[in-house]
CSV table of C-alpha atoms in Angstrom, one decimal:
chain,number,residue,atom,x,y,z
A,1,MET,CA,112.8,-95.3,262.2
A,2,HIS,CA,114.4,-95.4,258.9
A,3,LYS,CA,114.1,-92.4,257.6
A,4,ALA,CA,112.3,-93.7,253.5
A,5,VAL,CA,110.2,-95.2,256.1
A,6,ALA,CA,109.2,-91.9,257.7
A,7,ALA,CA,108.8,-89.1,255.1
A,8,ALA,CA,106.8,-91.7,253.5
A,9,ILE,CA,104.9,-90.6,256.6
A,10,LEU,CA,104.5,-87.7,256.3
A,11,MET,CA,104.3,-87.1,252.5
A,12,ALA,CA,100.2,-89.6,253.4
A,13,ALA,CA,99.8,-86.7,256.1
A,14,VAL,CA,100.7,-83.3,253.7
A,15,ALA,CA,98.8,-85.0,250.9
A,16,GLY,CA,95.4,-85.8,252.7
A,17,GLY,CA,94.4,-82.0,250.9
A,18,ALA,CA,91.8,-80.5,253.5
A,19,LYS,CA,92.2,-83.7,256.4
A,20,ALA,CA,94.6,-81.9,259.6
A,21,GLU,CA,96.5,-85.3,260.1
A,22,VAL,CA,100.1,-85.8,261.5
A,23,TRP,CA,103.7,-84.6,260.8
A,24,GLN,CA,106.3,-86.3,261.2
A,25,LEU,CA,108.9,-83.7,262.0
A,26,GLU,CA,112.0,-82.9,263.4
A,27,ALA,CA,112.0,-80.4,266.1
A,28,ARG,CA,115.6,-79.1,267.2
A,29,ALA,CA,116.3,-79.8,271.3
A,30,VAL,CA,117.9,-76.3,271.0
A,31,PRO,CA,115.9,-73.2,269.8
A,32,PHE,CA,117.8,-72.1,266.3
A,33,ASP,CA,120.8,-74.8,266.8
A,34,ASP,CA,121.1,-76.6,264.5
A,35,SER,CA,123.9,-78.2,265.7
A,36,SER,CA,122.0,-79.2,268.9
A,37,ALA,CA,120.1,-82.7,268.7
A,38,ALA,CA,117.2,-84.1,266.6
A,39,VAL,CA,114.4,-85.1,268.2
A,40,PRO,CA,111.7,-86.8,266.2
A,41,LEU,CA,108.3,-84.7,267.1
A,42,THR,CA,104.7,-86.0,265.8
A,43,TYR,CA,103.5,-82.7,265.2
A,44,THR,CA,99.4,-82.3,264.6
A,45,PRO,CA,98.9,-78.9,262.7
A,46,LEU,CA,95.7,-76.7,263.5
A,47,SER,CA,93.2,-77.0,262.0
A,48,HIS,CA,91.7,-73.9,260.5
A,49,ALA,CA,92.7,-71.0,261.4
A,50,ALA,CA,91.0,-67.8,264.2
A,51,ARG,CA,91.2,-65.3,261.8
A,52,PRO,CA,91.9,-64.3,258.3
A,53,TRP,CA,95.8,-63.2,258.6
A,54,ARG,CA,97.3,-61.6,256.5
A,55,PHE,CA,101.4,-62.4,255.9
A,56,CYS,CA,103.9,-60.4,253.6
A,57,VAL,CA,105.7,-63.1,252.1
A,58,LEU,CA,108.9,-62.7,250.5
A,59,TYR,CA,111.2,-65.8,248.8
A,60,PRO,CA,114.9,-65.0,247.0
A,61,HIS,CA,114.0,-66.0,244.3
A,62,LEU,CA,111.7,-68.3,241.7
A,63,LYS,CA,113.8,-68.5,239.5
A,64,ASP,CA,114.5,-72.6,240.7
A,65,ALA,CA,112.3,-75.1,240.8
A,66,TYR,CA,113.4,-75.6,245.0
A,67,TRP,CA,110.9,-72.5,245.6
A,68,LEU,CA,108.0,-73.2,243.5
A,69,SER,CA,107.7,-76.4,245.2
A,70,VAL,CA,108.3,-73.6,248.6
A,71,ASN,CA,105.2,-71.8,247.6
A,72,TYR,CA,102.7,-74.7,246.4
A,73,GLY,CA,103.6,-75.7,250.3
A,74,MET,CA,102.5,-72.2,251.4
A,75,VAL,CA,99.6,-71.6,248.9
A,76,GLU,CA,97.6,-75.8,250.3
A,77,GLU,CA,97.8,-74.4,253.5
A,78,ALA,CA,97.2,-70.8,253.9
A,79,ARG,CA,93.8,-71.9,251.4
A,80,ARG,CA,93.7,-75.1,254.4
A,81,LEU,CA,93.6,-72.4,257.4
A,82,GLY,CA,91.6,-69.9,254.8
A,83,VAL,CA,94.7,-67.4,255.5
A,84,ALA,CA,96.1,-64.6,252.7
A,85,PHE,CA,99.8,-64.1,252.0
A,86,ASP,CA,101.8,-61.6,249.3
A,87,VAL,CA,105.0,-62.6,248.3
A,88,TYR,CA,107.8,-60.9,246.8
A,89,GLU,CA,110.9,-62.2,245.8
A,90,ALA,CA,114.5,-60.6,245.6
A,91,GLY,CA,115.7,-61.2,242.5
A,92,GLY,CA,118.9,-63.6,243.4
A,93,TYR,CA,121.3,-64.2,246.3
A,94,PRO,CA,123.0,-61.3,245.2
A,95,ASN,CA,120.5,-58.8,245.8
A,96,LEU,CA,120.6,-58.1,249.4
A,97,SER,CA,119.3,-54.5,249.9
A,98,ARG,CA,116.7,-55.2,247.5
A,99,GLN,CA,115.6,-58.1,250.2
A,100,ILE,CA,115.5,-55.1,252.9
A,101,ASP,CA,113.5,-53.3,250.6
A,102,GLN,CA,110.8,-55.2,251.0
A,103,LEU,CA,111.9,-56.0,253.9
A,104,LYS,CA,110.9,-53.0,254.9
A,105,GLY,CA,107.4,-53.2,253.6
A,106,CYS,CA,106.4,-55.6,255.3
A,107,ALA,CA,106.1,-53.7,258.0
A,108,SER,CA,102.8,-52.6,256.9
A,109,ASP,CA,100.1,-52.6,259.1
A,110,GLU,CA,98.3,-54.4,256.0
A,111,PHE,CA,100.6,-57.2,257.0
A,112,ASP,CA,99.6,-59.6,261.0
A,113,ALA,CA,102.8,-61.8,260.2
A,114,VAL,CA,107.0,-62.1,258.0
A,115,ILE,CA,107.5,-65.2,256.1
A,116,LEU,CA,111.5,-64.7,255.5
A,117,GLY,CA,113.2,-67.2,253.3
A,118,SER,CA,116.3,-65.0,253.5
A,119,VAL,CA,118.9,-64.0,250.8
A,120,SER,CA,121.8,-63.1,253.5
A,121,TYR,CA,123.1,-64.9,257.2
A,122,ALA,CA,123.5,-62.0,258.9
A,123,GLY,CA,122.9,-59.7,255.8
A,124,LEU,CA,119.1,-58.6,257.2
A,125,THR,CA,119.7,-59.0,261.5
A,126,ALA,CA,119.5,-54.9,261.4
A,127,GLU,CA,115.6,-55.4,259.7
A,128,VAL,CA,114.4,-58.3,261.5
A,129,GLU,CA,114.5,-57.5,264.6
A,130,ARG,CA,113.1,-53.8,264.2
A,131,ILE,CA,110.4,-55.5,262.8
A,132,SER,CA,109.8,-57.8,265.6
A,133,ARG,CA,109.0,-55.5,267.5
A,134,LEU,CA,105.8,-54.7,266.0
A,135,LYS,CA,104.6,-58.6,264.8
A,136,PRO,CA,105.5,-62.6,264.9
A,137,VAL,CA,108.7,-63.5,262.3
A,138,ILE,CA,108.8,-66.9,260.4
A,139,ALA,CA,112.5,-67.8,259.1
A,140,THR,CA,111.8,-70.6,256.1
A,141,VAL,CA,114.1,-73.0,254.7
A,142,ASN,CA,117.5,-70.6,254.8
A,143,ASP,CA,119.5,-70.5,257.8
A,144,ILE,CA,119.4,-66.9,259.8
A,145,ASP,CA,120.8,-65.2,262.2
A,146,ASP,CA,118.0,-65.4,264.9
A,147,SER,CA,118.1,-62.1,266.5
A,148,GLY,CA,114.4,-61.5,266.9
A,149,ILE,CA,113.1,-64.6,265.2
A,150,THR,CA,109.8,-66.3,266.4
A,151,ALA,CA,109.6,-69.4,264.9
A,152,LYS,CA,112.2,-70.9,262.2
A,153,ALA,CA,110.7,-73.9,259.5
A,154,SER,CA,113.8,-75.3,258.6
A,155,VAL,CA,116.6,-78.5,258.6
A,156,PRO,CA,119.9,-78.1,259.1
A,157,TRP,CA,122.0,-77.3,255.6
A,158,THR,CA,124.3,-78.8,257.3
A,159,GLU,CA,123.0,-81.8,257.3
A,160,MET,CA,122.2,-82.4,253.3
A,161,GLY,CA,125.6,-81.8,252.4
A,162,ALA,CA,126.3,-83.9,254.1
A,163,ALA,CA,123.8,-86.9,253.1
A,164,ALA,CA,125.4,-86.1,250.0
A,165,GLY,CA,129.5,-86.0,251.4
A,166,ARG,CA,128.1,-89.5,252.9
A,167,PHE,CA,127.2,-90.7,250.1
A,168,ILE,CA,129.7,-90.0,248.3
A,169,ALA,CA,131.7,-91.5,250.5
A,170,GLU,CA,130.4,-94.9,251.0
A,171,ARG,CA,131.1,-95.4,247.0
A,172,HIS,CA,134.7,-94.2,247.9
A,173,PRO,CA,135.8,-95.5,251.5
A,174,LYS,CA,139.4,-94.1,252.2
A,175,GLY,CA,142.5,-96.2,250.9
A,176,SER,CA,140.2,-96.6,247.7
A,177,PRO,CA,141.0,-95.3,244.1
A,178,PRO,CA,141.0,-91.1,244.3
A,179,ALA,CA,137.9,-89.6,243.2
A,180,ARG,CA,138.5,-86.1,241.9
A,181,ILE,CA,135.0,-83.3,242.8
A,182,ALA,CA,134.1,-80.6,241.2
A,183,TRP,CA,132.0,-79.2,243.9
A,184,PHE,CA,129.2,-75.9,243.2
A,185,PRO,CA,128.0,-74.8,246.6
A,186,GLY,CA,125.8,-72.3,245.9
A,187,PRO,CA,126.1,-68.4,245.8
A,188,GLN,CA,128.5,-66.8,248.3
A,189,GLY,CA,127.8,-65.8,251.5
A,190,ALA,CA,124.2,-67.0,251.5
A,191,GLY,CA,122.7,-68.5,254.9
A,192,TRP,CA,122.8,-72.2,253.1
A,193,VAL,CA,125.6,-72.6,251.6
A,194,ILE,CA,129.1,-72.0,254.0
A,195,PHE,CA,126.2,-75.0,256.3
A,196,VAL,CA,125.8,-76.9,253.4
A,197,GLU,CA,129.5,-76.6,252.8
A,198,ALA,CA,130.8,-78.0,256.0
A,199,GLY,CA,128.7,-80.7,256.2
A,200,PHE,CA,129.6,-81.7,252.8
A,201,ARG,CA,133.3,-81.2,253.4
A,202,ALA,CA,132.8,-83.1,256.8
A,203,ALA,CA,131.4,-86.1,255.3
A,204,LEU,CA,133.6,-86.4,252.4
A,205,ALA,CA,137.0,-86.5,254.9
A,206,ASP,CA,137.8,-90.2,256.0
A,207,SER,CA,136.7,-91.2,251.9
A,208,SER,CA,139.7,-91.3,249.0
A,209,ALA,CA,137.7,-88.8,247.7
A,210,GLU,CA,138.9,-85.0,247.8
A,211,ILE,CA,137.5,-81.7,245.9
A,212,VAL,CA,139.8,-80.4,243.3
A,213,MET,CA,138.1,-77.1,242.4
A,214,THR,CA,135.1,-74.7,244.2
A,215,ARG,CA,133.2,-73.0,241.8
A,216,PHE,CA,130.8,-70.4,244.0
A,217,GLY,CA,127.7,-68.6,241.8
A,218,ASP,CA,124.2,-68.1,242.4
A,219,THR,CA,121.0,-71.0,241.6
A,220,GLY,CA,120.2,-69.4,238.0
A,221,THR,CA,120.5,-72.3,235.5
A,222,GLU,CA,122.1,-69.9,233.2
A,223,GLU,CA,125.1,-69.2,236.0
A,224,GLN,CA,125.6,-72.4,235.8
A,225,VAL,CA,125.3,-73.8,233.0
A,226,LEU,CA,129.0,-71.4,233.2
A,227,LEU,CA,130.2,-73.1,235.6
A,228,VAL,CA,129.6,-76.0,234.8
A,229,GLU,CA,131.6,-75.2,231.0
A,230,GLU,CA,134.3,-73.8,232.9
A,231,VAL,CA,135.0,-76.7,235.0
A,232,LEU,CA,134.6,-79.5,232.2
A,233,GLU,CA,137.0,-77.3,230.0
A,234,ALA,CA,140.2,-76.8,232.7
A,235,MET,CA,139.0,-80.5,233.9
A,236,PRO,CA,137.7,-83.4,231.2
A,237,ASP,CA,139.0,-85.5,233.1
A,238,ILE,CA,136.9,-84.9,236.7
A,239,ASP,CA,135.3,-87.5,238.0
A,240,TYR,CA,132.1,-85.5,240.1
A,241,LEU,CA,130.3,-83.0,239.2
A,242,VAL,CA,128.3,-82.1,243.2
A,243,GLY,CA,126.3,-79.2,244.0
A,244,SER,CA,123.0,-76.9,243.6
A,245,GLY,CA,120.5,-78.4,242.4
A,246,PRO,CA,120.6,-76.2,238.5
A,247,MET,CA,123.8,-77.2,238.5
A,248,ALA,CA,122.8,-80.5,238.2
A,249,GLU,CA,119.8,-79.9,235.8
A,250,ALA,CA,122.4,-78.0,233.7
A,251,ALA,CA,125.3,-81.1,234.1
A,252,VAL,CA,123.1,-83.5,232.0
A,253,PRO,CA,122.7,-82.2,229.0
A,254,ILE,CA,126.7,-80.0,229.4
A,255,LEU,CA,128.0,-84.2,229.6
A,256,ARG,CA,124.8,-85.5,226.6
A,257,ALA,CA,127.2,-83.2,224.2
A,258,ARG,CA,129.8,-84.3,225.3
A,259,GLY,CA,130.3,-87.5,225.8
A,260,LEU,CA,131.2,-87.6,229.3
A,261,GLU,CA,127.5,-88.5,230.6
A,262,GLY,CA,128.2,-92.4,232.2
A,263,LYS,CA,131.3,-91.1,232.9
A,264,VAL,CA,131.6,-87.9,235.1
A,265,LYS,CA,128.8,-88.2,238.1
A,266,VAL,CA,125.9,-86.4,238.9
A,267,VAL,CA,125.3,-85.5,242.1
A,268,SER,CA,123.3,-83.0,243.7
A,269,THR,CA,122.5,-81.1,246.8
A,270,TYR,CA,119.2,-80.8,247.2
A,271,LEU,CA,116.1,-82.1,245.1
A,272,SER,CA,114.0,-80.3,242.4
A,273,HIS,CA,112.0,-81.2,239.5
A,274,ALA,CA,114.2,-81.6,236.5
A,275,VAL,CA,116.7,-83.8,239.4
A,276,TYR,CA,114.4,-85.8,240.4
A,277,ARG,CA,114.3,-86.7,236.6
A,278,GLY,CA,117.2,-87.3,236.3
A,279,VAL,CA,117.2,-89.3,239.0
A,280,VAL,CA,114.8,-91.3,238.0
A,281,ARG,CA,117.3,-91.3,234.4
A,282,GLY,CA,119.9,-92.5,236.4
A,283,ARG,CA,121.9,-89.8,234.9
A,284,ILE,CA,122.0,-87.6,238.8
A,285,LEU,CA,122.8,-90.2,241.1
A,286,ALA,CA,121.7,-89.1,243.8
A,287,ALA,CA,120.0,-86.1,245.7
A,288,PRO,CA,118.6,-85.5,249.1
A,289,THR,CA,115.3,-84.2,249.6
A,290,ASP,CA,114.7,-81.9,252.7
A,291,SER,CA,110.1,-81.4,251.7
A,292,PRO,CA,110.9,-78.0,250.3
A,293,VAL,CA,106.2,-78.1,250.5
A,294,LEU,CA,106.6,-79.6,253.8
A,295,GLN,CA,108.7,-76.7,254.8
A,296,GLY,CA,106.0,-74.3,253.4
A,297,ARG,CA,103.1,-75.8,254.4
A,298,LEU,CA,104.7,-75.6,258.3
A,299,SER,CA,106.2,-71.6,257.3
A,300,ILE,CA,102.2,-71.1,257.6
A,301,GLU,CA,101.7,-72.7,260.3
A,302,MET,CA,103.8,-71.6,262.3
A,303,ALA,CA,103.1,-67.7,262.1
A,304,VAL,CA,99.4,-68.2,262.5
A,305,ARG,CA,99.7,-70.2,265.6
A,306,ALA,CA,102.2,-67.3,267.0
A,307,LEU,CA,100.2,-64.7,266.9
A,308,GLU,CA,97.0,-66.9,268.1
A,309,ASP,CA,99.7,-67.1,271.3
A,310,ARG,CA,99.5,-71.6,269.8
A,311,LEU,CA,103.4,-71.7,268.8
A,312,THR,CA,104.5,-74.6,270.9
A,313,THR,CA,107.3,-75.9,268.7
A,314,TYR,CA,110.1,-73.3,267.4
A,315,HIS,CA,112.5,-74.9,265.2
A,316,ALA,CA,110.6,-77.9,263.4
A,317,GLY,CA,111.5,-79.2,260.0
A,318,PRO,CA,111.1,-82.2,257.8
A,319,PRO,CA,113.1,-84.7,258.7
A,320,VAL,CA,116.4,-85.2,254.9
A,321,TRP,CA,117.6,-88.4,253.6
A,322,THR,CA,118.5,-89.1,250.2
A,323,VAL,CA,116.7,-89.1,247.1
A,324,LYS,CA,118.0,-92.6,245.1
A,325,PRO,CA,116.6,-94.5,241.9
A,326,GLU,CA,115.8,-97.6,244.5
A,327,THR,CA,113.6,-94.3,247.2
A,328,ALA,CA,111.9,-92.4,244.2
A,329,GLY,CA,108.7,-93.2,244.3
A,330,VAL,CA,105.0,-91.0,245.4
A,331,ALA,CA,106.5,-89.9,249.2
A,332,VAL,CA,109.2,-88.0,246.5
A,333,ILE,CA,106.8,-86.1,244.9
A,334,GLU,CA,104.1,-85.4,247.4
A,335,GLY,CA,106.3,-83.4,249.7
A,336,SER,CA,108.7,-82.3,247.7
A,337,LEU,CA,107.8,-81.4,244.1
A,338,ALA,CA,105.2,-78.9,243.6
A,339,PRO,CA,102.6,-80.3,240.8
A,340,ALA,CA,104.0,-79.8,237.0
A,341,SER,CA,101.1,-77.7,236.7
A,342,PHE,CA,101.7,-75.3,239.6
A,343,VAL,CA,102.7,-71.7,239.2
A,344,PRO,CA,103.6,-69.4,241.3
A,345,VAL,CA,100.9,-67.1,243.1
A,346,PHE,CA,102.0,-64.5,244.0
A,347,SER,CA,99.0,-62.9,246.0
A,348,LEU,CA,96.2,-65.1,247.8
A,349,GLU,CA,93.3,-64.3,249.0
A,350,ALA,CA,92.5,-65.4,252.2
A,351,GLY,CA,88.5,-68.2,252.2
A,352,PRO,CA,87.3,-70.3,254.5
A,353,ALA,CA,89.2,-72.5,256.0
A,354,ALA,CA,88.9,-76.0,254.9
A,355,LYS,CA,87.4,-77.6,258.8
A,356,ALA,CA,89.6,-81.2,259.5
A,357,SER,CA,87.2,-84.3,259.7
A,358,PRO,CA,87.0,-85.3,263.6
């Protein structure tokens, strides 16, 4: 099935409000091994939780709209299932020690399970192993060492990088005039960045495009503005700026102010609200989406299953597909982006589960 079609089916399912339908996902042939084959999965979520469980949820930050969309998915699914959670955000990828302290707090008897969006691939392993002896730990979105992890709701970040790389490689096949890329992978050492890098560089290998400048940095807008400005000062005749959602968002007004809009092209490695608007308006060429709203939903659903001994899929996530002007639409918005009116929810109390229709 074409990924855009699969994604449309997936979004129709998650848009069903209280009705639990099916989610079209991809499981990994070998759980926790992103390099293993993708196995198409028609996933039927639970209709309600057996008890009003409470989860300790950790995010790297809420500084960009990506994690806001994950939060929205968690809120919607927790309300549907009748469970509760409290969110703690580390404030950014450099703050490993803060997230370790937050993870230690998740050991409290107040919480039945942990949902962890990690700031580091291996930096939390010891604490995850300790807490996993007390309660389930569900990894969400960011890649992480699988020691102690009960289940994982994520996509291979190598595929996110590869999707962006393939888009450029198709525009610049080997033998065509060269294209020069400034590459902004994200925060050095973050659990997803090394994989985005590997996927992006591998996809470019058989093309005329080359990375001539690389700048790592936290995904806060201020940091990305400084990095984009630095690159354009050093190399104003660059052909592409490619990198994280906040980089792409920052690049659009900077290029306009410098009179470089259209000359220097922008590609994002993931989707956010501003990136989506940029794609629709033709200011950002393309952005892969990993459907963060659905990843948030799946994380909550997996945590409930783990507590109720109903966990049968240990590692799955939405299919990755690339959003371009011709593929933008309702499916993208419902599965990838929180509503414009949504504000972060840090604490949600359990309400009555919204039981699915038969």
